[in-house]
mmCIF file of C-alpha atoms and ligand atoms in Angstrom:
data_model
loop_
_atom_site.group_PDB
_atom_site.id
_atom_site.type_symbol
_atom_site.label_atom_id
_atom_site.label_comp_id
_atom_site.label_asym_id
_atom_site.label_seq_id
_atom_site.Cartn_x
_atom_site.Cartn_y
_atom_site.Cartn_z
ATOM 1 C CA UNK G 1 -7.809 -10.684 -17.596
ATOM 2 C CA UNK G 2 -5.939 -9.571 -20.720
ATOM 3 C CA UNK G 3 -3.249 -11.764 -22.307
ATOM 4 C CA UNK G 4 -1.000 -8.765 -22.688
ATOM 5 C CA UNK G 5 -0.983 -5.255 -21.371
ATOM 6 C CA UNK G 6 0.959 -2.686 -23.308
ATOM 7 C CA UNK G 7 1.793 0.457 -21.433
ATOM 8 C CA UNK G 8 4.059 2.841 -23.350
ATOM 9 C CA UNK G 9 7.255 0.994 -24.265
ATOM 10 C CA UNK G 10 6.611 -2.040 -22.035
ATOM 11 C CA UNK G 11 4.625 -5.239 -22.223
ATOM 12 C CA UNK G 12 3.135 -6.854 -19.176
ATOM 13 C CA UNK G 13 1.639 -10.378 -18.845
ATOM 14 C CA UNK G 14 -0.798 -11.832 -16.306
ATOM 15 C CA UNK G 15 0.531 -12.432 -12.762
ATOM 16 C CA UNK G 16 -2.191 -12.368 -10.089
ATOM 17 C CA UNK G 17 -5.858 -12.842 -10.779
ATOM 18 C CA UNK G 18 -8.374 -10.388 -9.222
ATOM 19 C CA UNK G 19 -9.988 -13.295 -7.484
ATOM 20 C CA UNK G 20 -6.775 -14.056 -5.616
ATOM 21 C CA UNK G 21 -6.243 -10.450 -4.709
ATOM 22 C CA UNK G 22 -9.788 -10.297 -3.341
ATOM 23 C CA UNK G 23 -9.222 -13.437 -1.226
ATOM 24 C CA UNK G 24 -6.079 -11.845 0.289
ATOM 25 C CA UNK G 25 -8.046 -8.688 1.043
ATOM 26 C CA UNK G 26 -10.809 -10.703 2.713
ATOM 27 C CA UNK G 27 -8.261 -12.187 5.071
ATOM 28 C CA UNK G 28 -6.614 -8.928 5.927
ATOM 29 C CA UNK G 29 -10.003 -7.226 6.500
ATOM 30 C CA UNK G 30 -11.046 -9.991 8.912
ATOM 31 C CA UNK G 31 -7.885 -9.586 10.962
ATOM 32 C CA UNK G 32 -8.241 -5.802 11.133
ATOM 33 C CA UNK G 33 -11.854 -6.048 12.087
ATOM 34 C CA UNK G 34 -11.048 -8.491 14.894
ATOM 35 C CA UNK G 35 -8.173 -6.419 16.156
ATOM 36 C CA UNK G 36 -10.125 -3.183 16.300
ATOM 37 C CA UNK G 37 -13.659 -4.228 17.049
ATOM 38 C CA UNK G 38 -13.240 -3.683 20.818
ATOM 39 C CA UNK G 39 -10.841 -0.751 20.546
ATOM 40 C CA UNK G 40 -11.729 2.267 22.722
ATOM 41 C CA UNK G 41 -10.591 4.766 20.126
ATOM 42 C CA UNK G 42 -11.894 4.891 16.619
ATOM 43 C CA UNK G 43 -8.976 4.219 14.205
ATOM 44 C CA UNK G 44 -8.109 6.261 11.173
ATOM 45 C CA UNK G 45 -7.532 4.336 8.028
ATOM 46 C CA UNK G 46 -4.786 6.262 6.166
ATOM 47 C CA UNK G 47 -4.719 5.650 2.403
ATOM 48 C CA UNK G 48 -1.314 6.344 0.853
ATOM 49 C CA UNK G 49 -2.108 7.932 -2.515
ATOM 50 C CA UNK G 50 -2.107 7.165 -5.342
ATOM 51 C CA UNK G 51 -1.271 3.476 -5.410
ATOM 52 C CA UNK G 52 -3.417 2.358 -2.465
ATOM 53 C CA UNK G 53 -6.682 3.822 -3.635
ATOM 54 C CA UNK G 54 -8.162 0.589 -5.029
ATOM 55 C CA UNK G 55 -6.865 -1.621 -2.216
ATOM 56 C CA UNK G 56 -8.078 0.826 0.466
ATOM 57 C CA UNK G 57 -11.558 0.991 -0.978
ATOM 58 C CA UNK G 58 -11.868 -2.821 -1.199
ATOM 59 C CA UNK G 59 -10.487 -3.153 2.340
ATOM 60 C CA UNK G 60 -12.871 -0.597 3.847
ATOM 61 C CA UNK G 61 -15.906 -2.240 2.261
ATOM 62 C CA UNK G 62 -15.153 -5.363 4.204
ATOM 63 C CA UNK G 63 -14.492 -3.820 7.616
ATOM 64 C CA UNK G 64 -17.791 -3.286 9.408
ATOM 65 C CA UNK G 65 -16.739 -1.331 12.486
ATOM 66 C CA UNK G 66 -16.662 2.403 12.981
ATOM 67 C CA UNK G 67 -13.576 3.975 11.407
ATOM 68 C CA UNK G 68 -12.420 7.248 9.887
ATOM 69 C CA UNK G 69 -10.819 7.600 6.557
ATOM 70 C CA UNK G 70 -8.030 9.918 5.568
ATOM 71 C CA UNK G 71 -5.371 10.072 2.878
ATOM 72 C CA UNK G 72 -1.826 11.265 2.390
ATOM 73 C CA UNK G 73 0.361 11.758 -0.638
ATOM 74 C CA UNK G 74 4.067 11.335 -0.579
ATOM 75 C CA UNK G 75 6.271 12.874 -3.263
ATOM 76 C CA UNK G 76 9.906 12.031 -3.632
ATOM 77 C CA UNK G 77 12.354 14.532 -5.003
ATOM 78 C CA UNK G 78 16.148 14.913 -5.326
ATOM 79 C CA UNK G 79 17.586 16.732 -2.362
ATOM 80 C CA UNK G 80 19.749 19.773 -2.854
ATOM 81 C CA UNK G 81 22.603 17.988 -1.118
ATOM 82 C CA UNK G 82 24.217 14.715 -1.999
ATOM 83 C CA UNK G 83 22.166 12.874 0.616
ATOM 84 C CA UNK G 84 19.854 11.801 -2.194
ATOM 85 C CA UNK G 85 16.133 11.339 -2.228
ATOM 86 C CA UNK G 86 13.946 12.931 0.421
ATOM 87 C CA UNK G 87 10.251 12.331 0.956
ATOM 88 C CA UNK G 88 7.909 15.146 1.288
ATOM 89 C CA UNK G 89 4.361 15.018 2.591
ATOM 90 C CA UNK G 90 1.521 16.622 0.828
ATOM 91 C CA UNK G 91 -1.651 17.059 2.727
ATOM 92 C CA UNK G 92 -2.368 15.089 5.823
ATOM 93 C CA UNK G 93 -6.059 16.028 5.962
ATOM 94 C CA UNK G 94 -6.880 14.807 9.518
ATOM 95 C CA UNK G 95 -5.332 15.683 12.834
ATOM 96 C CA UNK G 96 -3.690 12.506 14.091
ATOM 97 C CA UNK G 97 -2.386 13.566 17.505
ATOM 98 C CA UNK G 98 -3.210 10.879 19.984
ATOM 99 C CA UNK G 99 -5.004 8.814 17.343
ATOM 100 C CA UNK G 100 -4.655 5.280 16.345
ATOM 101 C CA UNK G 101 -3.730 5.010 12.655
ATOM 102 C CA UNK G 102 -3.778 2.118 10.184
ATOM 103 C CA UNK G 103 -1.539 2.981 7.269
ATOM 104 C CA UNK G 104 -2.745 1.405 3.996
ATOM 105 C CA UNK G 105 -0.055 0.861 1.348
ATOM 106 C CA UNK G 106 -0.183 -0.819 -1.998
ATOM 107 C CA UNK G 107 3.300 -2.366 -1.848
ATOM 108 C CA UNK G 108 6.390 -2.372 0.327
ATOM 109 C CA UNK G 109 9.584 -2.817 -1.632
ATOM 110 C CA UNK G 110 12.764 -1.407 0.055
ATOM 111 C CA UNK G 111 10.605 -0.036 2.810
ATOM 112 C CA UNK G 112 11.883 3.492 2.538
ATOM 113 C CA UNK G 113 8.461 5.007 1.952
ATOM 114 C CA UNK G 114 6.747 3.169 4.799
ATOM 115 C CA UNK G 115 9.546 3.780 7.345
ATOM 116 C CA UNK G 116 9.606 7.493 6.485
ATOM 117 C CA UNK G 117 5.860 7.664 6.814
ATOM 118 C CA UNK G 118 5.793 5.741 10.082
ATOM 119 C CA UNK G 119 8.361 8.130 11.564
ATOM 120 C CA UNK G 120 6.442 11.132 10.340
ATOM 121 C CA UNK G 121 3.147 9.894 11.944
ATOM 122 C CA UNK G 122 4.932 9.214 15.224
ATOM 123 C CA UNK G 123 6.451 12.726 15.111
ATOM 124 C CA UNK G 124 3.010 14.136 14.424
ATOM 125 C CA UNK G 125 1.850 12.540 17.688
ATOM 126 C CA UNK G 126 -0.028 9.421 16.572
ATOM 127 C CA UNK G 127 -0.602 7.252 19.596
ATOM 128 C CA UNK G 128 -0.387 3.965 17.701
ATOM 129 C CA UNK G 129 0.542 3.187 14.090
ATOM 130 C CA UNK G 130 -0.108 -0.125 12.395
ATOM 131 C CA UNK G 131 1.009 -0.923 8.828
ATOM 132 C CA UNK G 132 -1.185 -2.703 6.303
ATOM 133 C CA UNK G 133 0.232 -3.475 2.878
ATOM 134 C CA UNK G 134 -1.453 -5.364 0.027
ATOM 135 C CA UNK G 135 1.879 -6.648 -1.299
ATOM 136 C CA UNK G 136 5.383 -7.153 0.073
ATOM 137 C CA UNK G 137 8.592 -8.053 -1.665
ATOM 138 C CA UNK G 138 10.306 -9.893 1.203
ATOM 139 C CA UNK G 139 13.580 -10.437 -0.735
ATOM 140 C CA UNK G 140 14.011 -6.622 -0.756
ATOM 141 C CA UNK G 141 12.490 -5.561 2.600
ATOM 142 C CA UNK G 142 15.250 -5.589 5.252
ATOM 143 C CA UNK G 143 13.937 -2.992 7.723
ATOM 144 C CA UNK G 144 13.117 -3.566 11.382
ATOM 145 C CA UNK G 145 9.678 -1.979 11.204
ATOM 146 C CA UNK G 146 7.004 -4.567 11.727
ATOM 147 C CA UNK G 147 4.475 -4.914 8.922
ATOM 148 C CA UNK G 148 1.322 -5.783 10.802
ATOM 149 C CA UNK G 149 -0.951 -6.854 7.926
ATOM 150 C CA UNK G 150 0.404 -8.228 4.638
ATOM 151 C CA UNK G 151 -2.020 -9.331 1.871
ATOM 152 C CA UNK G 152 0.455 -11.267 -0.243
ATOM 153 C CA UNK G 153 4.185 -11.794 -0.596
ATOM 154 C CA UNK G 154 5.591 -11.602 -4.144
ATOM 155 C CA UNK G 155 9.029 -11.995 -5.699
ATOM 156 C CA UNK G 156 11.212 -9.085 -6.549
ATOM 157 C CA UNK G 157 9.667 -8.267 -9.923
ATOM 158 C CA UNK G 158 8.037 -5.162 -11.371
ATOM 159 C CA UNK G 159 4.265 -5.347 -11.493
ATOM 160 C CA UNK G 160 1.312 -3.125 -12.440
ATOM 161 C CA UNK G 161 -2.412 -3.124 -11.846
ATOM 162 C CA UNK G 162 -4.833 -2.870 -8.888
ATOM 163 C CA UNK G 163 -3.531 0.608 -8.145
ATOM 164 C CA UNK G 164 0.062 0.014 -9.086
ATOM 165 C CA UNK G 165 1.535 1.922 -12.000
ATOM 166 C CA UNK G 166 4.215 2.069 -14.594
ATOM 167 C CA UNK G 167 4.778 5.759 -15.328
ATOM 168 C CA UNK G 168 1.228 6.555 -13.993
ATOM 169 C CA UNK G 169 -0.340 3.935 -16.258
ATOM 170 C CA UNK G 170 -1.911 0.564 -15.281
ATOM 171 C CA UNK G 171 -3.549 1.585 -12.059
ATOM 172 C CA UNK G 172 -7.100 0.927 -13.275
ATOM 173 C CA UNK G 173 -6.753 -2.788 -14.153
ATOM 174 C CA UNK G 174 -8.316 -5.131 -11.667
ATOM 175 C CA UNK G 175 -5.742 -7.901 -12.094
ATOM 176 C CA UNK G 176 -2.014 -7.649 -11.515
ATOM 177 C CA UNK G 177 0.451 -7.976 -14.423
ATOM 178 C CA UNK G 178 4.180 -8.508 -14.479
ATOM 179 C CA UNK G 179 6.761 -7.136 -16.871
ATOM 180 C CA UNK G 180 7.246 -9.618 -19.687
ATOM 181 C CA UNK G 181 10.470 -11.609 -19.444
ATOM 182 C CA UNK G 182 10.710 -11.317 -15.684
HETATM 183 P P1 IMP O 1 9.775 1.462 -1.284
HETATM 184 O O1 IMP O 1 9.899 2.824 -0.679
HETATM 185 O O2 IMP O 1 11.058 1.018 -1.935
HETATM 186 O O3 IMP O 1 9.290 0.447 -0.348
HETATM 187 O O4 IMP O 1 8.787 1.573 -2.527
HETATM 188 C C1 IMP O 1 7.487 1.659 -2.324
HETATM 189 C C2 IMP O 1 6.796 2.402 -3.454
HETATM 190 O O5 IMP O 1 7.391 2.078 -4.700
HETATM 191 C C3 IMP O 1 5.389 1.857 -3.587
HETATM 192 O O6 IMP O 1 4.473 2.669 -2.812
HETATM 193 C C4 IMP O 1 5.114 1.906 -5.061
HETATM 194 O O7 IMP O 1 4.618 3.219 -5.362
HETATM 195 C C5 IMP O 1 6.451 1.798 -5.677
HETATM 196 N N1 IMP O 1 6.642 0.396 -6.149
HETATM 197 C C6 IMP O 1 7.460 -0.585 -5.598
HETATM 198 N N2 IMP O 1 7.468 -1.737 -6.276
HETATM 199 C C7 IMP O 1 6.592 -1.490 -7.329
HETATM 200 C C8 IMP O 1 6.189 -2.317 -8.438
HETATM 201 O O8 IMP O 1 6.506 -3.486 -8.612
HETATM 202 N N3 IMP O 1 5.307 -1.697 -9.325
HETATM 203 C C9 IMP O 1 4.866 -0.441 -9.196
HETATM 204 N N4 IMP O 1 5.243 0.361 -8.190
HETATM 205 C C10 IMP O 1 6.127 -0.174 -7.238
HETATM 206 MG MG1 MG O 2 2.774 3.857 -3.717
#
């Protein structure tokens, strides 16, 4: 782990060691494997790009039951009306009608992304949708949607690493770093 991570104009310092992230992933993987090992339908593990790519890969390596993989990318943009930010879906590559889906997210903050995605999957006809997130900021998350699998809870601070970015940078580091001074 580096003492300091400088990404553009910001400095980040060590926060969560890779070893601890891996332990959290072991625990989540075990729970998912147990919950789905006797399932009649093969689940689809849905990786929410780009942030979840590292987490999803690590998770899948640990789950030794048949499953399918798919990915989705969400892009936010300013709406043309004053209603604010809307989320748009780019490329759901697998038909999910009547399927059982496990959404794999890097982090849940306000929950807007995950709630929008959940609704979208239900509208697209998914039979069952479970949410799996590596990290959760419980101080910020105030939605009713149940988060089925949570790797770790963290405080309301800005972090990078293990898939998470600051302005697209920092995703490749295997440890998690926090903004200096936080
Ligand atoms: P939400 O819609 O507010 O829950 O935000 C979720 C998305 O915001 C995540 O998928 C991340 O892409 C991003 N995000 C939230 N917190 C952080 C952070 O601390 N570092 C980097 N990205 C974050
Ligand atoms: Mg994300």
